[in-house]
Amino acid sequence: MSELFDAVDALVASRSPLPPPEERRRLRTAHGLTLEEVAAALKVRRATVSGWESVRKPTEPRGPEREAYARLLNRLAELYPAPARTAPPVREAAVPTPSNAAPAPTEARTPSAVPAPEPEPEAVTVPEDTRPRPAADSAAPAAASRPARTAGPSSSTSTTTRRPAVRKAAPADTPADGTDPRFENGPLAVVDVDTDGQVLAYCVGGLVLDVPAKSLPSLVEWTLREAKLGQPKLSGPGKDADPLIVLTGAALERYGLPVTLTDEERLAGRIPENHKVVKQLARADWKLTQRGFGPWARIYRPAQGSERRCVQLCVPSWDALDSRHWGDAAQLPPAELARVLGVYASRVMTPRGSTAVTGLELMTALCPPTRASRSGATGERHSEHNPGSLGKEPVDCAPCEAPDGHPLLKDLPRFHVRGPAEKLFEEAYDWARPMTDAECTLRHLVGIDVNMAFAAGANGLVVGLGAPTRVKAPVFDPKLPGSWLVDLSHVDLSRVKVGKDRWADLDAGLLPSPFTPKGDRPEGPAWYATPTVAYAVELGYEVRPLEAYVRYENGRYLDGWYNRLRDAYLATMADLGVRADMAPEDFLAAMDGHKERDPELAIVVSAIKATVKGGLGKLRERPRGEGWRPGQPWRALSRPTWRPDIRAAIISRTRINLHRKVVRHAAFTGQYPVAILSDCVVYAADGTSPLDFLPYRDGRPLPGGFKLGVNPGLVKHEGTQSVLWGEEVRERFDAPELNLARYIKDGTVTDVDSGE
């Protein structure tokens, strides 16, 4: 009889009622749970949980997973009941004229999370709900950047205590995260002044709010009390993102701030402390960080308990949005700028500064140094170390990992130049060689570029979490992160191992060394990161380190960071028509002109890639003025995320990944690269396309070699020039080994010495 009862219980559980996908996600985020945490508890994949929350094409759990999932949601619903949503008052809109006609308000869309793929990067596929919208949707007319003044009562008598009124919706299709009622208007707003003098806040999803604030302090108050701006935390132990307010030139004038900075202010990175607006903030008990009031100002009051009171300001006309990474975003109208920054915020995080600063902040947001815990004896909550994080306190690097001028090196002679046996020098490739006679008979030079190369190098990488330990004459362990003093000059690339039991004979003179950025063969002992030494073993050679600084406390700290940026990149590229499941020919065709399909999303792609490189660069940030002298500490050293060893390990692995593909390609095709610059490789070929020299058979690439595709670690076409162009450039500058990979994209050669 008990078996019958169990069967009945299982049958009932298999039909456990579940709330809609939007409510499922709201409950999860309200409790600060990540997709990974829910998936681990239910013993399913992260992508499965993401599918249960998908708005467009939700999937339904079955069997015991459904019962457990329903139980979880029911418990969360008791803790976080659905709020009663009341619509804000809508002001009557004037009938638009043909010159300023705006489309009807568009419904804010909430993107479902991009499911995480298996560890192999080539297997990533963008889910259906992140692919480009149908043409009918994408062809929506563009609205005026500043909507016409609406009819009805004047807002000049409004006070900061009223609910913000919704203005006409602009045609920005930026997804707004409305699952959390605290942040129902999205993570940010672009504040502007229309032709009638009304201050407007352009939010994500096309929402436009009236701003009643008459001064900057009251704008900060309004943002925190009424605007409902912000972003839920990215991980359980993390913190919610502060609201971001972007001030246009008109808004700067309205609030008494300069539209542009003087040369002195630009050099200082801030306006003077005696500026009238800074004094206004001080009188209202608002504080600024040590950076002062600059392009990325943070205005705050000390937190009350767990409640943060902080607003981030962004001033594009003060060069807050670097054109190298954000293109012409600073010149976009407010609605379009809100869309660009909103897409970036929803897929990466709310910007906290430059793309480099945001890249570093993303690491901490995804893996905070501490987490809340409760004492078993007293039940009191307290903060404790979050396993797998870098912790709250900075750790010293090893002397070989320290950059010049570091306090650890203060006892060195003043003009001493450290050599390879004293300094860890893991950098990206900058290598080139003269072309052979056979290559000169070919017609073209074709460049291929590795997508998100440094992000791919961080994927699954084990890095040190604590301080280094010095070991004399250690036995090399490829699983132990650290820096190793070892002689690799005996590694001969003319004969290398390319498989478990397969060796290949190569022309070593046509290949760069994998151990130095310039491709030169080592001449003696030198310091290397673990991935570099492990590659020497992989090639079939014995290594005997003389000394090492290893980190026994280690982990895959960057996995969440990589996954977040990978998903953001793939989702945005899919919106541009470049998907992960395309055949090589279709991929090349889709990449041709993809930026012109949606220039605003192309800006987001550029910013995502800059977030990767900039974030890694911040791991070894150098002094930035401030009266620093060699041997003295600088500001960045006080950060737990100042970790030159992690940066070196990522660059090492990225360079080794590229060399591995180059070696395998040479072993199976007899083709050798002409030049390599960072993640770009140039080959001589008879045709203009990468398919003219990449070995594809029945649509399948060479295993372990280069593969065309949009996923991080795969390659795209960088550019094609003629062999005659390459020889002419080298002859013009009298540089037989000029790195042509630097100019292969468009063929423009400017200043060879500066590399511009």
mmCIF file with all atom_site columns, N, CA and C in Angstrom, residues 90-135:
data_model
loop_
_atom_site.group_PDB
_atom_site.id
_atom_site.type_symbol
_atom_site.label_atom_id
_atom_site.label_alt_id
_atom_site.label_comp_id
_atom_site.label_asym_id
_atom_site.label_entity_id
_atom_site.label_seq_id
_atom_site.pdbx_PDB_ins_code
_atom_site.Cartn_x
_atom_site.Cartn_y
_atom_site.Cartn_z
_atom_site.occupancy
_atom_site.B_iso_or_equiv
_atom_site.pdbx_formal_charge
_atom_site.auth_seq_id
_atom_site.auth_comp_id
_atom_site.auth_asym_id
_atom_site.auth_atom_id
_atom_site.pdbx_PDB_model_num
ATOM 1   N N  . VAL A 1 90  ? -0.042 59.336 -15.581 1.00 0.00 ? 90  VAL A N  1
ATOM 2   C CA . VAL A 1 90  ? 0.443  59.587 -16.936 1.00 0.00 ? 90  VAL A CA 1
ATOM 3   C C  . VAL A 1 90  ? -0.080 60.927 -17.390 1.00 0.00 ? 90  VAL A C  1
ATOM 4   N N  . ARG A 1 91  ? 0.807  61.771 -17.792 1.00 0.00 ? 91  ARG A N  1
ATOM 5   C CA . ARG A 1 91  ? 0.397  63.071 -18.286 1.00 0.00 ? 91  ARG A CA 1
ATOM 6   C C  . ARG A 1 91  ? -0.092 62.967 -19.706 1.00 0.00 ? 91  ARG A C  1
ATOM 7   N N  . GLU A 1 92  ? -1.073 63.796 -20.045 1.00 0.00 ? 92  GLU A N  1
ATOM 8   C CA . GLU A 1 92  ? -1.611 63.754 -21.391 1.00 0.00 ? 92  GLU A CA 1
ATOM 9   C C  . GLU A 1 92  ? -0.546 64.206 -22.363 1.00 0.00 ? 92  GLU A C  1
ATOM 10  N N  . ALA A 1 93  ? -0.426 63.471 -23.437 1.00 0.00 ? 93  ALA A N  1
ATOM 11  C CA . ALA A 1 93  ? 0.588  63.797 -24.433 1.00 0.00 ? 93  ALA A CA 1
ATOM 12  C C  . ALA A 1 93  ? -0.036 64.604 -25.545 1.00 0.00 ? 93  ALA A C  1
ATOM 13  N N  . ALA A 1 94  ? 0.662  65.625 -25.985 1.00 0.00 ? 94  ALA A N  1
ATOM 14  C CA . ALA A 1 94  ? 0.192  66.404 -27.114 1.00 0.00 ? 94  ALA A CA 1
ATOM 15  C C  . ALA A 1 94  ? 0.242  65.574 -28.370 1.00 0.00 ? 94  ALA A C  1
ATOM 16  N N  . VAL A 1 95  ? -0.662 65.851 -29.296 1.00 0.00 ? 95  VAL A N  1
ATOM 17  C CA . VAL A 1 95  ? -0.669 65.119 -30.561 1.00 0.00 ? 95  VAL A CA 1
ATOM 18  C C  . VAL A 1 95  ? 0.583  65.480 -31.327 1.00 0.00 ? 95  VAL A C  1
ATOM 19  N N  . PRO A 1 96  ? 1.432  64.512 -31.660 1.00 0.00 ? 96  PRO A N  1
ATOM 20  C CA . PRO A 1 96  ? 2.695  64.837 -32.323 1.00 0.00 ? 96  PRO A CA 1
ATOM 21  C C  . PRO A 1 96  ? 2.480  65.322 -33.737 1.00 0.00 ? 96  PRO A C  1
ATOM 22  N N  . THR A 1 97  ? 3.307  66.266 -34.114 1.00 0.00 ? 97  THR A N  1
ATOM 23  C CA . THR A 1 97  ? 3.302  66.740 -35.490 1.00 0.00 ? 97  THR A CA 1
ATOM 24  C C  . THR A 1 97  ? 4.215  65.867 -36.310 1.00 0.00 ? 97  THR A C  1
ATOM 25  N N  . PRO A 1 98  ? 4.121  65.919 -37.658 1.00 0.00 ? 98  PRO A N  1
ATOM 26  C CA . PRO A 1 98  ? 4.979  65.053 -38.469 1.00 0.00 ? 98  PRO A CA 1
ATOM 27  C C  . PRO A 1 98  ? 6.458  65.248 -38.188 1.00 0.00 ? 98  PRO A C  1
ATOM 28  N N  . SER A 1 99  ? 6.859  66.450 -37.745 1.00 0.00 ? 99  SER A N  1
ATOM 29  C CA . SER A 1 99  ? 8.282  66.693 -37.530 1.00 0.00 ? 99  SER A CA 1
ATOM 30  C C  . SER A 1 99  ? 8.799  66.098 -36.231 1.00 0.00 ? 99  SER A C  1
ATOM 31  N N  . ASN A 1 100 ? 7.892  65.890 -35.267 1.00 0.00 ? 100 ASN A N  1
ATOM 32  C CA . ASN A 1 100 ? 8.365  65.338 -33.995 1.00 0.00 ? 100 ASN A CA 1
ATOM 33  C C  . ASN A 1 100 ? 7.564  64.130 -33.573 1.00 0.00 ? 100 ASN A C  1
ATOM 34  N N  . ALA A 1 101 ? 6.998  63.431 -34.534 1.00 0.00 ? 101 ALA A N  1
ATOM 35  C CA . ALA A 1 101 ? 6.165  62.280 -34.205 1.00 0.00 ? 101 ALA A CA 1
ATOM 36  C C  . ALA A 1 101 ? 6.984  61.216 -33.507 1.00 0.00 ? 101 ALA A C  1
ATOM 37  N N  . ALA A 1 102 ? 6.412  60.649 -32.462 1.00 0.00 ? 102 ALA A N  1
ATOM 38  C CA . ALA A 1 102 ? 7.080  59.581 -31.706 1.00 0.00 ? 102 ALA A CA 1
ATOM 39  C C  . ALA A 1 102 ? 6.178  58.375 -31.679 1.00 0.00 ? 102 ALA A C  1
ATOM 40  N N  . PRO A 1 103 ? 6.710  57.179 -31.732 1.00 0.00 ? 103 PRO A N  1
ATOM 41  C CA . PRO A 1 103 ? 5.891  55.980 -31.685 1.00 0.00 ? 103 PRO A CA 1
ATOM 42  C C  . PRO A 1 103 ? 5.267  55.791 -30.317 1.00 0.00 ? 103 PRO A C  1
ATOM 43  N N  . ALA A 1 104 ? 4.323  54.894 -30.258 1.00 0.00 ? 104 ALA A N  1
ATOM 44  C CA . ALA A 1 104 ? 3.663  54.607 -28.988 1.00 0.00 ? 104 ALA A CA 1
ATOM 45  C C  . ALA A 1 104 ? 4.648  54.009 -28.017 1.00 0.00 ? 104 ALA A C  1
ATOM 46  N N  . PRO A 1 105 ? 4.387  54.159 -26.710 1.00 0.00 ? 105 PRO A N  1
ATOM 47  C CA . PRO A 1 105 ? 5.304  53.592 -25.708 1.00 0.00 ? 105 PRO A CA 1
ATOM 48  C C  . PRO A 1 105 ? 5.506  52.107 -25.934 1.00 0.00 ? 105 PRO A C  1
ATOM 49  N N  . THR A 1 106 ? 6.738  51.701 -25.835 1.00 0.00 ? 106 THR A N  1
ATOM 50  C CA . THR A 1 106 ? 7.071  50.293 -26.013 1.00 0.00 ? 106 THR A CA 1
ATOM 51  C C  . THR A 1 106 ? 7.194  49.637 -24.664 1.00 0.00 ? 106 THR A C  1
ATOM 52  N N  . GLU A 1 107 ? 6.799  48.393 -24.597 1.00 0.00 ? 107 GLU A N  1
ATOM 53  C CA . GLU A 1 107 ? 6.863  47.644 -23.341 1.00 0.00 ? 107 GLU A CA 1
ATOM 54  C C  . GLU A 1 107 ? 8.293  47.288 -23.025 1.00 0.00 ? 107 GLU A C  1
ATOM 55  N N  . ALA A 1 108 ? 8.709  47.548 -21.792 1.00 0.00 ? 108 ALA A N  1
ATOM 56  C CA . ALA A 1 108 ? 10.071 47.210 -21.380 1.00 0.00 ? 108 ALA A CA 1
ATOM 57  C C  . ALA A 1 108 ? 10.245 45.711 -21.393 1.00 0.00 ? 108 ALA A C  1
ATOM 58  N N  . ARG A 1 109 ? 11.372 45.263 -21.973 1.00 0.00 ? 109 ARG A N  1
ATOM 59  C CA . ARG A 1 109 ? 11.626 43.832 -22.056 1.00 0.00 ? 109 ARG A CA 1
ATOM 60  C C  . ARG A 1 109 ? 12.712 43.471 -21.068 1.00 0.00 ? 109 ARG A C  1
ATOM 61  N N  . THR A 1 110 ? 12.557 42.333 -20.441 1.00 0.00 ? 110 THR A N  1
ATOM 62  C CA . THR A 1 110 ? 13.556 41.817 -19.515 1.00 0.00 ? 110 THR A CA 1
ATOM 63  C C  . THR A 1 110 ? 14.244 40.629 -20.154 1.00 0.00 ? 110 THR A C  1
ATOM 64  N N  . PRO A 1 111 ? 15.540 40.737 -20.462 1.00 0.00 ? 111 PRO A N  1
ATOM 65  C CA . PRO A 1 111 ? 16.216 39.630 -21.118 1.00 0.00 ? 111 PRO A CA 1
ATOM 66  C C  . PRO A 1 111 ? 16.431 38.480 -20.175 1.00 0.00 ? 111 PRO A C  1
ATOM 67  N N  . SER A 1 112 ? 16.168 37.293 -20.648 1.00 0.00 ? 112 SER A N  1
ATOM 68  C CA . SER A 1 112 ? 16.490 36.121 -19.832 1.00 0.00 ? 112 SER A CA 1
ATOM 69  C C  . SER A 1 112 ? 17.981 35.898 -19.893 1.00 0.00 ? 112 SER A C  1
ATOM 70  N N  . ALA A 1 113 ? 18.527 35.339 -18.856 1.00 0.00 ? 113 ALA A N  1
ATOM 71  C CA . ALA A 1 113 ? 19.962 35.122 -18.792 1.00 0.00 ? 113 ALA A CA 1
ATOM 72  C C  . ALA A 1 113 ? 20.393 34.160 -19.874 1.00 0.00 ? 113 ALA A C  1
ATOM 73  N N  . VAL A 1 114 ? 21.568 34.431 -20.458 1.00 0.00 ? 114 VAL A N  1
ATOM 74  C CA . VAL A 1 114 ? 22.099 33.541 -21.473 1.00 0.00 ? 114 VAL A CA 1
ATOM 75  C C  . VAL A 1 114 ? 22.624 32.285 -20.808 1.00 0.00 ? 114 VAL A C  1
ATOM 76  N N  . PRO A 1 115 ? 22.126 31.112 -21.162 1.00 0.00 ? 115 PRO A N  1
ATOM 77  C CA . PRO A 1 115 ? 22.554 29.886 -20.479 1.00 0.00 ? 115 PRO A CA 1
ATOM 78  C C  . PRO A 1 115 ? 24.044 29.665 -20.618 1.00 0.00 ? 115 PRO A C  1
ATOM 79  N N  . ALA A 1 116 ? 24.660 29.183 -19.560 1.00 0.00 ? 116 ALA A N  1
ATOM 80  C CA . ALA A 1 116 ? 26.085 28.895 -19.594 1.00 0.00 ? 116 ALA A CA 1
ATOM 81  C C  . ALA A 1 116 ? 26.327 27.588 -20.321 1.00 0.00 ? 116 ALA A C  1
ATOM 82  N N  . PRO A 1 117 ? 27.298 27.564 -21.252 1.00 0.00 ? 117 PRO A N  1
ATOM 83  C CA . PRO A 1 117 ? 27.582 26.343 -21.999 1.00 0.00 ? 117 PRO A CA 1
ATOM 84  C C  . PRO A 1 117 ? 28.516 25.431 -21.231 1.00 0.00 ? 117 PRO A C  1
ATOM 85  N N  . GLU A 1 118 ? 28.849 24.347 -21.886 1.00 0.00 ? 118 GLU A N  1
ATOM 86  C CA . GLU A 1 118 ? 29.852 23.453 -21.327 1.00 0.00 ? 118 GLU A CA 1
ATOM 87  C C  . GLU A 1 118 ? 31.197 24.164 -21.345 1.00 0.00 ? 118 GLU A C  1
ATOM 88  N N  . PRO A 1 119 ? 32.199 23.670 -20.586 1.00 0.00 ? 119 PRO A N  1
ATOM 89  C CA . PRO A 1 119 ? 33.472 24.382 -20.489 1.00 0.00 ? 119 PRO A CA 1
ATOM 90  C C  . PRO A 1 119 ? 34.144 24.637 -21.825 1.00 0.00 ? 119 PRO A C  1
ATOM 91  N N  . GLU A 1 120 ? 33.968 23.762 -22.829 1.00 0.00 ? 120 GLU A N  1
ATOM 92  C CA . GLU A 1 120 ? 34.632 23.958 -24.111 1.00 0.00 ? 120 GLU A CA 1
ATOM 93  C C  . GLU A 1 120 ? 34.059 25.189 -24.799 1.00 0.00 ? 120 GLU A C  1
ATOM 94  N N  . PRO A 1 121 ? 34.889 26.227 -25.061 1.00 0.00 ? 121 PRO A N  1
ATOM 95  C CA . PRO A 1 121 ? 34.329 27.473 -25.581 1.00 0.00 ? 121 PRO A CA 1
ATOM 96  C C  . PRO A 1 121 ? 33.694 27.316 -26.945 1.00 0.00 ? 121 PRO A C  1
ATOM 97  N N  . GLU A 1 122 ? 34.160 26.388 -27.766 1.00 0.00 ? 122 GLU A N  1
ATOM 98  C CA . GLU A 1 122 ? 33.596 26.243 -29.085 1.00 0.00 ? 122 GLU A CA 1
ATOM 99  C C  . GLU A 1 122 ? 32.157 25.741 -29.064 1.00 0.00 ? 122 GLU A C  1
ATOM 100 N N  . ALA A 1 123 ? 31.676 25.261 -27.909 1.00 0.00 ? 123 ALA A N  1
ATOM 101 C CA . ALA A 1 123 ? 30.345 24.670 -27.858 1.00 0.00 ? 123 ALA A CA 1
ATOM 102 C C  . ALA A 1 123 ? 29.265 25.656 -27.454 1.00 0.00 ? 123 ALA A C  1
ATOM 103 N N  . VAL A 1 124 ? 29.614 26.937 -27.262 1.00 0.00 ? 124 VAL A N  1
ATOM 104 C CA . VAL A 1 124 ? 28.645 27.909 -26.783 1.00 0.00 ? 124 VAL A CA 1
ATOM 105 C C  . VAL A 1 124 ? 27.639 28.219 -27.872 1.00 0.00 ? 124 VAL A C  1
ATOM 106 N N  . THR A 1 125 ? 26.361 28.248 -27.520 1.00 0.00 ? 125 THR A N  1
ATOM 107 C CA . THR A 1 125 ? 25.304 28.617 -28.455 1.00 0.00 ? 125 THR A CA 1
ATOM 108 C C  . THR A 1 125 ? 24.387 29.617 -27.777 1.00 0.00 ? 125 THR A C  1
ATOM 109 N N  . VAL A 1 126 ? 24.088 30.719 -28.462 1.00 0.00 ? 126 VAL A N  1
ATOM 110 C CA . VAL A 1 126 ? 23.223 31.736 -27.894 1.00 0.00 ? 126 VAL A CA 1
ATOM 111 C C  . VAL A 1 126 ? 21.797 31.235 -27.903 1.00 0.00 ? 126 VAL A C  1
ATOM 112 N N  . PRO A 1 127 ? 21.054 31.343 -26.796 1.00 0.00 ? 127 PRO A N  1
ATOM 113 C CA . PRO A 1 127 ? 19.669 30.873 -26.758 1.00 0.00 ? 127 PRO A CA 1
ATOM 114 C C  . PRO A 1 127 ? 18.774 31.696 -27.673 1.00 0.00 ? 127 PRO A C  1
ATOM 115 N N  . GLU A 1 128 ? 17.605 31.152 -27.943 1.00 0.00 ? 128 GLU A N  1
ATOM 116 C CA . GLU A 1 128 ? 16.703 31.757 -28.908 1.00 0.00 ? 128 GLU A CA 1
ATOM 117 C C  . GLU A 1 128 ? 16.308 33.170 -28.535 1.00 0.00 ? 128 GLU A C  1
ATOM 118 N N  . ASP A 1 129 ? 16.124 33.432 -27.211 1.00 0.00 ? 129 ASP A N  1
ATOM 119 C CA . ASP A 1 129 ? 15.577 34.727 -26.837 1.00 0.00 ? 129 ASP A CA 1
ATOM 120 C C  . ASP A 1 129 ? 16.589 35.854 -26.892 1.00 0.00 ? 129 ASP A C  1
ATOM 121 N N  . THR A 1 130 ? 17.842 35.577 -27.271 1.00 0.00 ? 130 THR A N  1
ATOM 122 C CA . THR A 1 130 ? 18.812 36.642 -27.445 1.00 0.00 ? 130 THR A CA 1
ATOM 123 C C  . THR A 1 130 ? 19.146 36.880 -28.902 1.00 0.00 ? 130 THR A C  1
ATOM 124 N N  . ARG A 1 131 ? 18.493 36.181 -29.809 1.00 0.00 ? 131 ARG A N  1
ATOM 125 C CA . ARG A 1 131 ? 18.789 36.353 -31.224 1.00 0.00 ? 131 ARG A CA 1
ATOM 126 C C  . ARG A 1 131 ? 18.071 37.568 -31.782 1.00 0.00 ? 131 ARG A C  1
ATOM 127 N N  . PRO A 1 132 ? 18.461 38.028 -32.968 1.00 0.00 ? 132 PRO A N  1
ATOM 128 C CA . PRO A 1 132 ? 17.902 39.267 -33.488 1.00 0.00 ? 132 PRO A CA 1
ATOM 129 C C  . PRO A 1 132 ? 16.389 39.203 -33.608 1.00 0.00 ? 132 PRO A C  1
ATOM 130 N N  . ARG A 1 133 ? 15.770 40.365 -33.375 1.00 0.00 ? 133 ARG A N  1
ATOM 131 C CA . ARG A 1 133 ? 14.327 40.451 -33.504 1.00 0.00 ? 133 ARG A CA 1
ATOM 132 C C  . ARG A 1 133 ? 13.927 40.408 -34.964 1.00 0.00 ? 133 ARG A C  1
ATOM 133 N N  . PRO A 1 134 ? 12.685 40.031 -35.274 1.00 0.00 ? 134 PRO A N  1
ATOM 134 C CA . PRO A 1 134 ? 12.223 40.040 -36.651 1.00 0.00 ? 134 PRO A CA 1
ATOM 135 C C  . PRO A 1 134 ? 12.313 41.426 -37.243 1.00 0.00 ? 134 PRO A C  1
ATOM 136 N N  . ALA A 1 135 ? 12.331 41.467 -38.566 1.00 0.00 ? 135 ALA A N  1
ATOM 137 C CA . ALA A 1 135 ? 12.506 42.734 -39.250 1.00 0.00 ? 135 ALA A CA 1
ATOM 138 C C  . ALA A 1 135 ? 11.412 43.719 -38.893 1.00 0.00 ? 135 ALA A C  1
#
